[in-house]
Short mmCIF file of C-alpha atoms and ligand atoms in Angstrom, two decimals:
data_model
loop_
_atom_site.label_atom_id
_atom_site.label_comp_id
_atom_site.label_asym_id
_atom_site.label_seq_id
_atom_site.Cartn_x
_atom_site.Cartn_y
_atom_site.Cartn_z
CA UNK A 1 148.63 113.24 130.99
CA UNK A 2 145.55 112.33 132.67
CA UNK A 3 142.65 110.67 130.75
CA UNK A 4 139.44 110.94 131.88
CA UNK A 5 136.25 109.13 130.67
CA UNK A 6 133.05 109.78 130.84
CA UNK A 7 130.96 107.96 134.07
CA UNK A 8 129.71 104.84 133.45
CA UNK A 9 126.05 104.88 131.93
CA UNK A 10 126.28 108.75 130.96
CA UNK A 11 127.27 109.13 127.30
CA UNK A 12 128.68 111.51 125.10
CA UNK A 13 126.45 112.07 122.18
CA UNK A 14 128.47 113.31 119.07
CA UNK A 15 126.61 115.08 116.62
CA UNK A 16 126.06 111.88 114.53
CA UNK A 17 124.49 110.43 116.81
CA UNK A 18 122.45 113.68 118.11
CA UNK A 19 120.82 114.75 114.72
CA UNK A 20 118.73 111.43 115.21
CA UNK A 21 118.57 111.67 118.73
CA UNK A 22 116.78 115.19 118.29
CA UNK A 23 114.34 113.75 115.18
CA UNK A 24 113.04 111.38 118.04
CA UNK A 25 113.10 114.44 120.44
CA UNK A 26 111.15 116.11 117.58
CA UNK A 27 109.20 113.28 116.77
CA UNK A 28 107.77 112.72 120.63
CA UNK A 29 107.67 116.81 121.13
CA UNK A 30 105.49 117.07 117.68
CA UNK A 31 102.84 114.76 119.45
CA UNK A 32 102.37 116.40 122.43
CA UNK A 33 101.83 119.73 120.78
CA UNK A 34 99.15 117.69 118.71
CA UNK A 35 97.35 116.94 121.41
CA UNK A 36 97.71 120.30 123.25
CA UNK A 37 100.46 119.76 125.96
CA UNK A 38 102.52 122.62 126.49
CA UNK A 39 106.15 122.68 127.54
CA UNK A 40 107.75 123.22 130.59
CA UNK A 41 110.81 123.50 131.89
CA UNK A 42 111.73 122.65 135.85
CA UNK A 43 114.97 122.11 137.97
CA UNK A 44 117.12 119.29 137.42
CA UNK A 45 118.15 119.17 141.28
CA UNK A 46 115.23 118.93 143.93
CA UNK A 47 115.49 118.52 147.82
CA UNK A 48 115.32 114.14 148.38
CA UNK A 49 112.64 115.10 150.57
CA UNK A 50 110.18 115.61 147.48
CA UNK A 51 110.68 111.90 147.00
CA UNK A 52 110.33 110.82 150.56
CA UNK A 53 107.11 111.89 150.46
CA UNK A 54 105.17 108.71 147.80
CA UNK A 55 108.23 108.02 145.17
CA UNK A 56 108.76 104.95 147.22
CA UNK A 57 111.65 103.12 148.46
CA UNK A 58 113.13 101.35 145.29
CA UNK A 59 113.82 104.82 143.48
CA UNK A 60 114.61 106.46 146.33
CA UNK A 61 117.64 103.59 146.95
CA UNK A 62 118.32 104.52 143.54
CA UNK A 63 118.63 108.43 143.44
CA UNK A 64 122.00 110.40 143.05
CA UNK A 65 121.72 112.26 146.20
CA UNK A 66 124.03 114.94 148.19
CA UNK A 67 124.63 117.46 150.49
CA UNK A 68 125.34 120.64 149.08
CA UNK A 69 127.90 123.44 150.87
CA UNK A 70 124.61 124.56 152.94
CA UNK A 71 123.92 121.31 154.39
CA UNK A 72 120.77 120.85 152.46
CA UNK A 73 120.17 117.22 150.97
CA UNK A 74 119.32 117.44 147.55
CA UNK A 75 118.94 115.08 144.55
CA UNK A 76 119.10 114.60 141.03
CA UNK A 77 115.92 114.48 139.93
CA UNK A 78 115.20 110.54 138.88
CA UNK A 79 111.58 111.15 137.47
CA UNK A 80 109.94 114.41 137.04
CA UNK A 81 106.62 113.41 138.57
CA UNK A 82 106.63 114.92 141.56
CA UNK A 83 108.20 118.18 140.57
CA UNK A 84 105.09 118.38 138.49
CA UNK A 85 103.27 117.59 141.25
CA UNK A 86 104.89 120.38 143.20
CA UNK A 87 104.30 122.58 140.26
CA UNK A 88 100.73 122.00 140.23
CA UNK A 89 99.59 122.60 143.85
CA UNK A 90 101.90 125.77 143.89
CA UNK A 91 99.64 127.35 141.57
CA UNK A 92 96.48 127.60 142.63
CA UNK A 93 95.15 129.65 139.59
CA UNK A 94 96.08 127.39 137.08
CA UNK A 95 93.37 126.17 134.76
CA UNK A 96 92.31 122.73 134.56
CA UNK A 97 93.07 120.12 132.44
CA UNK A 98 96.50 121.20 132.77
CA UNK A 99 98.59 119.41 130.00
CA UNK A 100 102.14 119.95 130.33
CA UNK A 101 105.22 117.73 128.36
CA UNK A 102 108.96 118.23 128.19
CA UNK A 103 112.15 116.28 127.50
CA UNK A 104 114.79 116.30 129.86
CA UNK A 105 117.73 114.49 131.79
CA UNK A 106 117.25 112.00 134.43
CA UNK A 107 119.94 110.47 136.88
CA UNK A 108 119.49 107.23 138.76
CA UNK A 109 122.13 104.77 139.89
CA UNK A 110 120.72 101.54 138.35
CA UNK A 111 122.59 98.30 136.78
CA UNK A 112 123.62 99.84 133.22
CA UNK A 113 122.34 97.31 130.49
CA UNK A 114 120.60 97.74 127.44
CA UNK A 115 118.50 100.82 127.41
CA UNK A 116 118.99 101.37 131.24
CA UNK A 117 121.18 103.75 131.80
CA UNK A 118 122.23 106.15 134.77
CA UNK A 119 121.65 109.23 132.65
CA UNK A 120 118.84 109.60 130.71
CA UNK A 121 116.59 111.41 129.18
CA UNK A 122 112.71 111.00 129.23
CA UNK A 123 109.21 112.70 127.40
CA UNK A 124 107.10 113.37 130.33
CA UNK A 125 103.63 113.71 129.75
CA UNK A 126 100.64 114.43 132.17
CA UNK A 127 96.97 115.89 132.65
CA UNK A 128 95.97 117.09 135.28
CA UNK A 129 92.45 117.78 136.50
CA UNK A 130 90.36 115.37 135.00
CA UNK A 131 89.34 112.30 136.67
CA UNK A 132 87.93 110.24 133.97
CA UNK A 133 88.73 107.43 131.48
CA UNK A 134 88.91 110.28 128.59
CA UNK A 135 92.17 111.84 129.94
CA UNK A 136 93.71 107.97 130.67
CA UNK A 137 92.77 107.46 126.92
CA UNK A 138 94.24 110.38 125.58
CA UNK A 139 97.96 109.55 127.32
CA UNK A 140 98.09 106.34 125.40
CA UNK A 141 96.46 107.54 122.27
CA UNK A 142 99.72 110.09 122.58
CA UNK A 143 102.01 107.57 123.32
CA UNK A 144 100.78 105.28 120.42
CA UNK A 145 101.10 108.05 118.25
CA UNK A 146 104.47 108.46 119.24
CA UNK A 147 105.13 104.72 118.07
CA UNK A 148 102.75 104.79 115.12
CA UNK A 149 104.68 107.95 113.99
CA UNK A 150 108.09 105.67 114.46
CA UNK A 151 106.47 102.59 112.30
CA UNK A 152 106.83 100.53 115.25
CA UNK A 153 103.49 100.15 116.63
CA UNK A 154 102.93 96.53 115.55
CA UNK A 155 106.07 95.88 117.93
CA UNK A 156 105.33 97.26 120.85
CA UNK A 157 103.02 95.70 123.48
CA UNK A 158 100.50 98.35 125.20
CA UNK A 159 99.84 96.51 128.59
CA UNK A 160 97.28 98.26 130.56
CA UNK A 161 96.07 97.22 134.12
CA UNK A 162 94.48 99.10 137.19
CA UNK A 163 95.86 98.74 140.57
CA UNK A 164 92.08 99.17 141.89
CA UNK A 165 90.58 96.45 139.23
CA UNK A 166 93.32 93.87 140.33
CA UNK A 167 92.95 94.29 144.08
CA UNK A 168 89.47 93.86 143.97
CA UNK A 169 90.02 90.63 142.13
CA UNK A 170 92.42 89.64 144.08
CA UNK A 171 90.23 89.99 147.02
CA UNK A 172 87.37 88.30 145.27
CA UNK A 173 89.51 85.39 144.96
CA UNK A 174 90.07 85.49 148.59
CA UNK A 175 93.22 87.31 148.48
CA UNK A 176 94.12 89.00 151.84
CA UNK A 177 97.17 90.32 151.54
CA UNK A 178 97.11 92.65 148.45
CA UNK A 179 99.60 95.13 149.06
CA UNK A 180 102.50 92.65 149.62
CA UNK A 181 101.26 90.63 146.76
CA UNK A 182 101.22 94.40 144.60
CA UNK A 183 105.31 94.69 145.07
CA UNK A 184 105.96 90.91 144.18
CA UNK A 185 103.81 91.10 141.39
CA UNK A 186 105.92 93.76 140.07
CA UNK A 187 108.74 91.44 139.58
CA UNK A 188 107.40 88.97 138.49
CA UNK A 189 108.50 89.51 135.25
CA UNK A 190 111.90 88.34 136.60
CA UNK A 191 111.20 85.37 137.73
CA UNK A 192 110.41 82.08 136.91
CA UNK A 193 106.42 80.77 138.15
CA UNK A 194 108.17 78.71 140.55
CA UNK A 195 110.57 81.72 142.42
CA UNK A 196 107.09 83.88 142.00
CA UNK A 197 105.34 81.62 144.13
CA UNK A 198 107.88 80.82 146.43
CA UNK A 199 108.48 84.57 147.32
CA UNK A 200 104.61 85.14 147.63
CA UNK A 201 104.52 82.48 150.13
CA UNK A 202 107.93 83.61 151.65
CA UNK A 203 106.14 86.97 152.55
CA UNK A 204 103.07 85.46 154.15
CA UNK A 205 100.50 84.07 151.73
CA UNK A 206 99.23 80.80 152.03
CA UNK A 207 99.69 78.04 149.27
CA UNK A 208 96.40 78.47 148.00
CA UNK A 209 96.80 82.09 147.85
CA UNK A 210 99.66 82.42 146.12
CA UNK A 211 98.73 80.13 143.57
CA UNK A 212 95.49 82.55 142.72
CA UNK A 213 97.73 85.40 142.53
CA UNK A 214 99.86 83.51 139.82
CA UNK A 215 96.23 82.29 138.15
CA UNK A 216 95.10 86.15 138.38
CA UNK A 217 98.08 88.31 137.17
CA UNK A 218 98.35 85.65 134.26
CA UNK A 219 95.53 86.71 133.01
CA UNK A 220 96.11 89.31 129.69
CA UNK A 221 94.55 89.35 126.22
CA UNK A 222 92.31 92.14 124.12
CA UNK A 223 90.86 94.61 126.63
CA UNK A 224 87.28 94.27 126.10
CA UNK A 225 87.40 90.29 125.76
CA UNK A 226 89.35 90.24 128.86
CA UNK A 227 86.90 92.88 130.73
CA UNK A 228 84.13 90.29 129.72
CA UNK A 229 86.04 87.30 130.89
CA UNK A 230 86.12 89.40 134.07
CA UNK A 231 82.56 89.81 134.62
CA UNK A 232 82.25 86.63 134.91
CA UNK A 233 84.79 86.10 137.12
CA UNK A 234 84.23 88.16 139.39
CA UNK A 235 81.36 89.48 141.94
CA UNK A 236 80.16 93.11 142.83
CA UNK A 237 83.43 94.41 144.42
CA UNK A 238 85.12 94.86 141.42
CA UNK A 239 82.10 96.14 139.76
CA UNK A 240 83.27 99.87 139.42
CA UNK A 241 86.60 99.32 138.23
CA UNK A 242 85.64 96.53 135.54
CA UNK A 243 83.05 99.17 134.56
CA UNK A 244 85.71 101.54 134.28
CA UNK A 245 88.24 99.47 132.23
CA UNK A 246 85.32 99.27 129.94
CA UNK A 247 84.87 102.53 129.65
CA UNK A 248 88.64 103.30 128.84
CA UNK A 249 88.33 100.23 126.08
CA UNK A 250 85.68 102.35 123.96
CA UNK A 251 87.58 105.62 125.40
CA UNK A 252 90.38 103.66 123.40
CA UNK A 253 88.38 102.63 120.39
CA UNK A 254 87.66 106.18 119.55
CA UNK A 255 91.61 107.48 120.07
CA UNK A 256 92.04 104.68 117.48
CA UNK A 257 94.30 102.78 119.43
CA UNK A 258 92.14 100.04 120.89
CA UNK A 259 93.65 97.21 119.10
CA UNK A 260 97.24 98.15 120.50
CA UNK A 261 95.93 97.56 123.97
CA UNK A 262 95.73 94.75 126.09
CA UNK A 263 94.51 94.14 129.71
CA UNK A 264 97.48 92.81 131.84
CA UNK A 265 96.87 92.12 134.81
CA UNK A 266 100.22 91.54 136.08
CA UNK A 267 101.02 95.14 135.56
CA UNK A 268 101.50 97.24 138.87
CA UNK A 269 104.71 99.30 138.18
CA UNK A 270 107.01 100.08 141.02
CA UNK A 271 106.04 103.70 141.75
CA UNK A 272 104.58 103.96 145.07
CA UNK A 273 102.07 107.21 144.55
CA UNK A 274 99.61 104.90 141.62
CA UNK A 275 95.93 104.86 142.33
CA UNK A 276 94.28 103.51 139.13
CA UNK A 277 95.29 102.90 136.39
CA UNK A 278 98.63 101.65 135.25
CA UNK A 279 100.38 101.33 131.75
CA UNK A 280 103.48 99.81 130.15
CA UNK A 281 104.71 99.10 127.02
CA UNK A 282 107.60 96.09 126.34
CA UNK A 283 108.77 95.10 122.61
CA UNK A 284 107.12 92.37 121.85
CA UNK A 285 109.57 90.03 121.57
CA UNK A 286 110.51 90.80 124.90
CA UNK A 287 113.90 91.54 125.02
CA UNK A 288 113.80 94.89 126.37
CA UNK A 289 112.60 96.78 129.59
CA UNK A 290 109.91 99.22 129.03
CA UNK A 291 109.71 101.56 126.49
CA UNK A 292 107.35 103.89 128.31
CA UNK A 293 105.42 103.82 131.56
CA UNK A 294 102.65 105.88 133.23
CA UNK A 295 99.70 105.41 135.53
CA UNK A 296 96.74 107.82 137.11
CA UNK A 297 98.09 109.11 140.59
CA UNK A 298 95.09 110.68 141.95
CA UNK A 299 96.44 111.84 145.27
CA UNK A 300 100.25 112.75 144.24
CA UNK A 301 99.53 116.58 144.36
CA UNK A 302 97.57 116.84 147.94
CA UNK A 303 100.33 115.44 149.65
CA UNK A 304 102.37 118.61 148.95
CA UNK A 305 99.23 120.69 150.16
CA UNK A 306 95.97 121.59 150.41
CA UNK A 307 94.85 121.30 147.46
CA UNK A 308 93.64 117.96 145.51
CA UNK A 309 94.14 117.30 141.83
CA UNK A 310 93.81 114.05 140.01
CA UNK A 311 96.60 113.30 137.31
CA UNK A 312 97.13 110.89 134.83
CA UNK A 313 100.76 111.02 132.68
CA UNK A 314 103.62 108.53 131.42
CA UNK A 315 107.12 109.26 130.48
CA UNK A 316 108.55 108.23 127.19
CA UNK A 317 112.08 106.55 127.66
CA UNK A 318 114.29 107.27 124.92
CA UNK A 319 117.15 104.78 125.66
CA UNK A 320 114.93 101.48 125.32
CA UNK A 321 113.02 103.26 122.46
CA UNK A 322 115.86 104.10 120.51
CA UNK A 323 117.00 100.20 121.46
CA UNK A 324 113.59 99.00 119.72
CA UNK A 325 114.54 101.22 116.67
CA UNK A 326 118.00 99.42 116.35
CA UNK A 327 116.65 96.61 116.54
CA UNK A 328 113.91 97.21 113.63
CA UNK A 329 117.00 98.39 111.42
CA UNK A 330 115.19 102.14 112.02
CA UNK A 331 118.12 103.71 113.31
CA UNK A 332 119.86 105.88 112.76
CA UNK A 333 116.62 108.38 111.49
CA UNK A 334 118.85 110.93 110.38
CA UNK A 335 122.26 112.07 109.00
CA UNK A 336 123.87 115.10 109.59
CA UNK A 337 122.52 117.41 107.19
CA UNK A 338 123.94 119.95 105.48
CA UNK A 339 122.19 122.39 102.17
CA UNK A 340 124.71 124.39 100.95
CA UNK A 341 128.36 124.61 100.85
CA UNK A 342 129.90 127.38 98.96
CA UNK A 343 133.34 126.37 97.66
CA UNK A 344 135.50 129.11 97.14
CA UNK A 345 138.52 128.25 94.61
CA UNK A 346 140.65 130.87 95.89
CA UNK A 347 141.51 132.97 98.38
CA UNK A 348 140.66 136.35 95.98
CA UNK A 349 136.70 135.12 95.90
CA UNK A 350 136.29 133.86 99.95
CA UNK A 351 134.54 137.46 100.41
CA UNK A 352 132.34 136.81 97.75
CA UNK A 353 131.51 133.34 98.83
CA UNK A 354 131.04 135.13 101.95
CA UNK A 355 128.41 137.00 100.16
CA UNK A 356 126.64 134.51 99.03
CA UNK A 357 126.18 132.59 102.13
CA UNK A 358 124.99 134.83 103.54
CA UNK A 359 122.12 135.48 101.20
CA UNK A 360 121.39 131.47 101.17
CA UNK A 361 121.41 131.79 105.17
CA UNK A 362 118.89 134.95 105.14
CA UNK A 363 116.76 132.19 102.71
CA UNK A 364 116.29 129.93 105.61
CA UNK A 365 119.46 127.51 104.34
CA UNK A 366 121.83 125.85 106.58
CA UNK A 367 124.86 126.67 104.87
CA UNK A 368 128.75 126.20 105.21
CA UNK A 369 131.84 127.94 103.90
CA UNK A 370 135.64 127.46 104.28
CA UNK A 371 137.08 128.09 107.50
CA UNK A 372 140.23 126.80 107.20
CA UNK A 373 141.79 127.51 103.33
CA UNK A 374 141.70 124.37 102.27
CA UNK A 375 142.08 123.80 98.34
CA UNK A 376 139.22 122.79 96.06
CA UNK A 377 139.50 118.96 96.85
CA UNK A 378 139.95 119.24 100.44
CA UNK A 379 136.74 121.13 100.29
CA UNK A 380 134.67 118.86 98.31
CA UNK A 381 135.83 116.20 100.02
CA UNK A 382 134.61 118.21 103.28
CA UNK A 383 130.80 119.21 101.96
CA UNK A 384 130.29 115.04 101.77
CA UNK A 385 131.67 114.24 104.69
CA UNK A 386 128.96 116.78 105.69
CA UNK A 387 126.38 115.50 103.64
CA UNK A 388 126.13 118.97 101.74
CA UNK A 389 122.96 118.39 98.85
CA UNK A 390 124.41 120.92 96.50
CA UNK A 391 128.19 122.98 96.67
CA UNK A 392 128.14 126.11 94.85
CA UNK A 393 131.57 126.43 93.66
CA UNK A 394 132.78 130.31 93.47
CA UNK A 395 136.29 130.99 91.30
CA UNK A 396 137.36 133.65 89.97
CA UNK A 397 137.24 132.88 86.16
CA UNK A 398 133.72 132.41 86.16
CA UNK A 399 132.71 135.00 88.22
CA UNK A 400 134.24 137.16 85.11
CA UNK A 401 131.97 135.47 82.35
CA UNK A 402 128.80 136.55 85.24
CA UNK A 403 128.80 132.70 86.31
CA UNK A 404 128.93 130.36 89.62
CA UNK A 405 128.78 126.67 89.50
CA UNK A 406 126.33 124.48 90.92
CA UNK A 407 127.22 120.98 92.05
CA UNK A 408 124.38 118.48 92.88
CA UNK A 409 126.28 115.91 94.98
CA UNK A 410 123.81 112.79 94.93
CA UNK A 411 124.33 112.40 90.95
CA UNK A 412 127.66 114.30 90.77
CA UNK A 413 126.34 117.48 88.07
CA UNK A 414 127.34 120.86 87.39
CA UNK A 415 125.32 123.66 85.98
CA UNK A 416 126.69 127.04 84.97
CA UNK A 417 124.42 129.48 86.71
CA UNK A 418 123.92 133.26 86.36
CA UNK A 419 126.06 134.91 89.04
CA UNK A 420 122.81 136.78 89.70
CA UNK A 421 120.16 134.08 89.55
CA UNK A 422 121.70 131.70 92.37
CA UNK A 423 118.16 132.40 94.72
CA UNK A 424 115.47 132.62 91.80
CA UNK A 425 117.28 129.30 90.91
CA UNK A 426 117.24 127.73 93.99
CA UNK A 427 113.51 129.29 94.20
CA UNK A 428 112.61 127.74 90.73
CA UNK A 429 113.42 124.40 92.22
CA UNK A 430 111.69 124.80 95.69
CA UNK A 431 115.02 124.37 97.01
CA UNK A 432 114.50 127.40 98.81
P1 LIG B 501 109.26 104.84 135.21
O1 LIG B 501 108.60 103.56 134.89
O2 LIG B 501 110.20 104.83 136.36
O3 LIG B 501 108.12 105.90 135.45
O4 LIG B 501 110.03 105.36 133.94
C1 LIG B 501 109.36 105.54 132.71
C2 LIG B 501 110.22 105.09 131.57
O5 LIG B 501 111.46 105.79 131.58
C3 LIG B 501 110.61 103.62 131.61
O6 LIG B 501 109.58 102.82 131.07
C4 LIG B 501 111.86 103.60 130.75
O7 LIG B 501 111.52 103.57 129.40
C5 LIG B 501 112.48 104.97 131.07
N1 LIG B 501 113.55 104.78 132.07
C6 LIG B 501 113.42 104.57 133.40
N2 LIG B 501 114.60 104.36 133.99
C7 LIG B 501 115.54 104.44 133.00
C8 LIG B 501 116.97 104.32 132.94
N3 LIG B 501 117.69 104.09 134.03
N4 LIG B 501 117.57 104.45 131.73
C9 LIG B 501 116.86 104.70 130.61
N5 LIG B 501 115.52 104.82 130.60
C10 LIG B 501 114.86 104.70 131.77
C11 LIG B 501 108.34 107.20 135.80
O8 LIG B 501 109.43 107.73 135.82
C12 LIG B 501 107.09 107.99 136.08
N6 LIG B 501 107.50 109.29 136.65
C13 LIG B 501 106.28 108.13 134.83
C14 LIG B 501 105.03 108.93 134.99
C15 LIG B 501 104.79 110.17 134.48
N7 LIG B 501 103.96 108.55 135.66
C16 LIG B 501 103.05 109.52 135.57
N8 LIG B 501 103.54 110.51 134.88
#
């Protein structure tokens, strides 16, 4: 006998755990159609070189890649970006804004902790086509919906930050070396203020420089206090991009979602193909990595041909989401659910029971009979393990006085019914 788990960080999702799994999937899927997105459904594999070309070189260390019997390398897609990407400039007709969203599996080979995992699933969503602060502010309006719908808004942190805005700070500041700064600042999360600087100096900054990086990328608070703190701060260069962080603050305000927000500037995310904007949400107690990330990536699509189209998206992560949910005593959001079982006393009535879930079924009810012959006990015992709301109990003694019984299993009742009345019952109650 050979046993054989499953790999580490991929899991097996019993239904149990998958009824709430899809009410999140529902949950995130019921948004996007709110705000217009339409499906879409790509490949899971892609050839690595789609990621060569901008994913940059952290997720491309990260990727599951092979060769396949033709020689051709090809990956598991880690982030659906750049399929979409793909998608986009191979269609030339398509109309703009193009909204698309989907859930599906992604595969990269991280460190498996808490809400990291090596496959997982994530709620892409992107526009494409529009280059202002209206289509930024509608992908965070959706993804605080997303949380608001949850009833975990008020623990979630919505950092915002543009890649533009900070390097013109930074140079304002007489900051030089931006880019190198960008990938340090990314982690600096992980370290202590100390390491932070140490590394910034390690990679060519001078003291003085790397101390206004720290003083700059500490900076965070409301958006629109922070924009004005900014102002203040800072001379012409960064003129435009203040001016547009101010524009995405009342952009914001009239989603509704302004107060979530808050102007980080030490956000810069770790995706190489950014050209604006950037987003990230953490639990605010900080314990977990982020729930969702996104970012405008104006020039993602021309690299794959001729023609340009600016994009703006985020994918939902459903690992550290459904993390944040534990950890709000939210999960699970479901049981198994179950509407009818008919119960069939004896073998002489399992046709008729047969009969009769079928009719429930045609009335839109999930319903469940007796596969296996088991007596009345072992079937009763069976519709709650199920969670069945009502068992309509079939024997042969009533069916002779014109009767069925039916058992409400929350407070345990029976009611005689008319053998004939079962659906105008059921209607009577809105059951059905
Ligand atoms: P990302 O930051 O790499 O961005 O991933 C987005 C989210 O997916 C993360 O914030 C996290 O919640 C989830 N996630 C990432 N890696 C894992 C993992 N190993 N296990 C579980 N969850 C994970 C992107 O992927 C971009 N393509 C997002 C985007 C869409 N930008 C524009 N449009």
């Amino acid at each position: 006998m050979t046993e054989i788990n499953s790999l580490k960080g991929f899991y097996d999702r019993y239904p149990e755990d998958y009824v709430s799994f899809r009410k999140l999937v529902d949950t995130v899927e019921e948004t996007a159609k709110e705000f217009g997105f339409r499906e879409i459904n790509t490949p899971n594999v892609e050839k690595t070189d789609l990621y060569r070309v901008k994913s940059g070189d952290e997720l491309l260390d990260q990727t599951y890649s092979f060769k396949d019997k033709g020689d051709r390398e090809i990956t598991l897609i880690p982030e659906q970006t750049p399929t979409r990407a793909r998608l986009v400039q191979q269609r030339k007709d398509l109309k703009t804004p193009i909204k698309w969203y989907d859930t599906s599996k992604r595969w990269r080979y991280e460190d498996v902790q808490k809400g990291r995992d090596r496959e997982f699933f994530q709620g892409d969503f992107d526009i494409f086509g529009v280059e202002s602060v209206e289509a930024d502010a509608e992908v965070i309006a959706a993804a605080a919906t997303i949380y608001k719908k949850l009833g975990v808004e008020k623990r979630v942190n919505f950092l915002v930050n543009d890649r533009k805005l900070l390097e013109s700070v930074l140079n304002s500041q007489g900051v030089e070396k931006t880019e190198t700064a960008m990938k340090i600042i990314d982690d600096k999360e992980k370290m202590t203020g100390e390491e932070f600087l140490e590394e910034l100096e390690s990679e060519g900054l001078d003291t003085r420089e790397a101390e206004k990086v720290d003083e700059v990328t500490s900076i965070s608070g409301p958006i629109k206090e922070t924009v004005e703190e900014l102002k203040e701060k800072t001379p012409e260069a960064a003129e435009e991009s203040v001016k547009r962080m101010e524009d995405l603050a009342n952009a914001l305000e009239a989603y509704g979602v302004e107060d979530l927000c808050r102007l980080d500037l030490s956000i810069v995310r770790g995706l190489a193909y950014y050209t604006g904007l950037v987003f990230e949400a953490f639990d605010t107690e900080g314990e977990l990595r982020a729930l969702f990330g996104g970012g405008r990536y104006d020039n993602l699509v021309g690299l794959f041909g001729d023609r340009e189209v600016p994009a703006v998206g985020f994918a939902f992560g459903y690992s550290p989401t459904i993390e944040l949910l534990k950890k709000e005593d939210k999960w699970p959001l479901k049981d198994v659910e179950t509407d009818v079982y008919v119960l069939t006393v004896s073998e002489d009535v399992r046709d008729t029971g047969l009969e009769y879930a079928k009719k429930l079924r045609d009335h839109g009810l999930s319903v469940e009979t007796d596969l296996t012959g088991r007596g009345f006990g072992g079937q009763l015992g069976y519709a709650d393990s199920i969670n069945a709301e009502r068992v309509l109990i079939i024997g042969k003694r009533d069916l002779e006085n014109n009767e069925v019984t039916m058992k409400h299993m929350e407070s345990g009742e029976e009611e005689k019914l008319d053998k004939n009345e079962v659906i105008n019952h059921l209607e009577s109650e809105n059951f059905v």
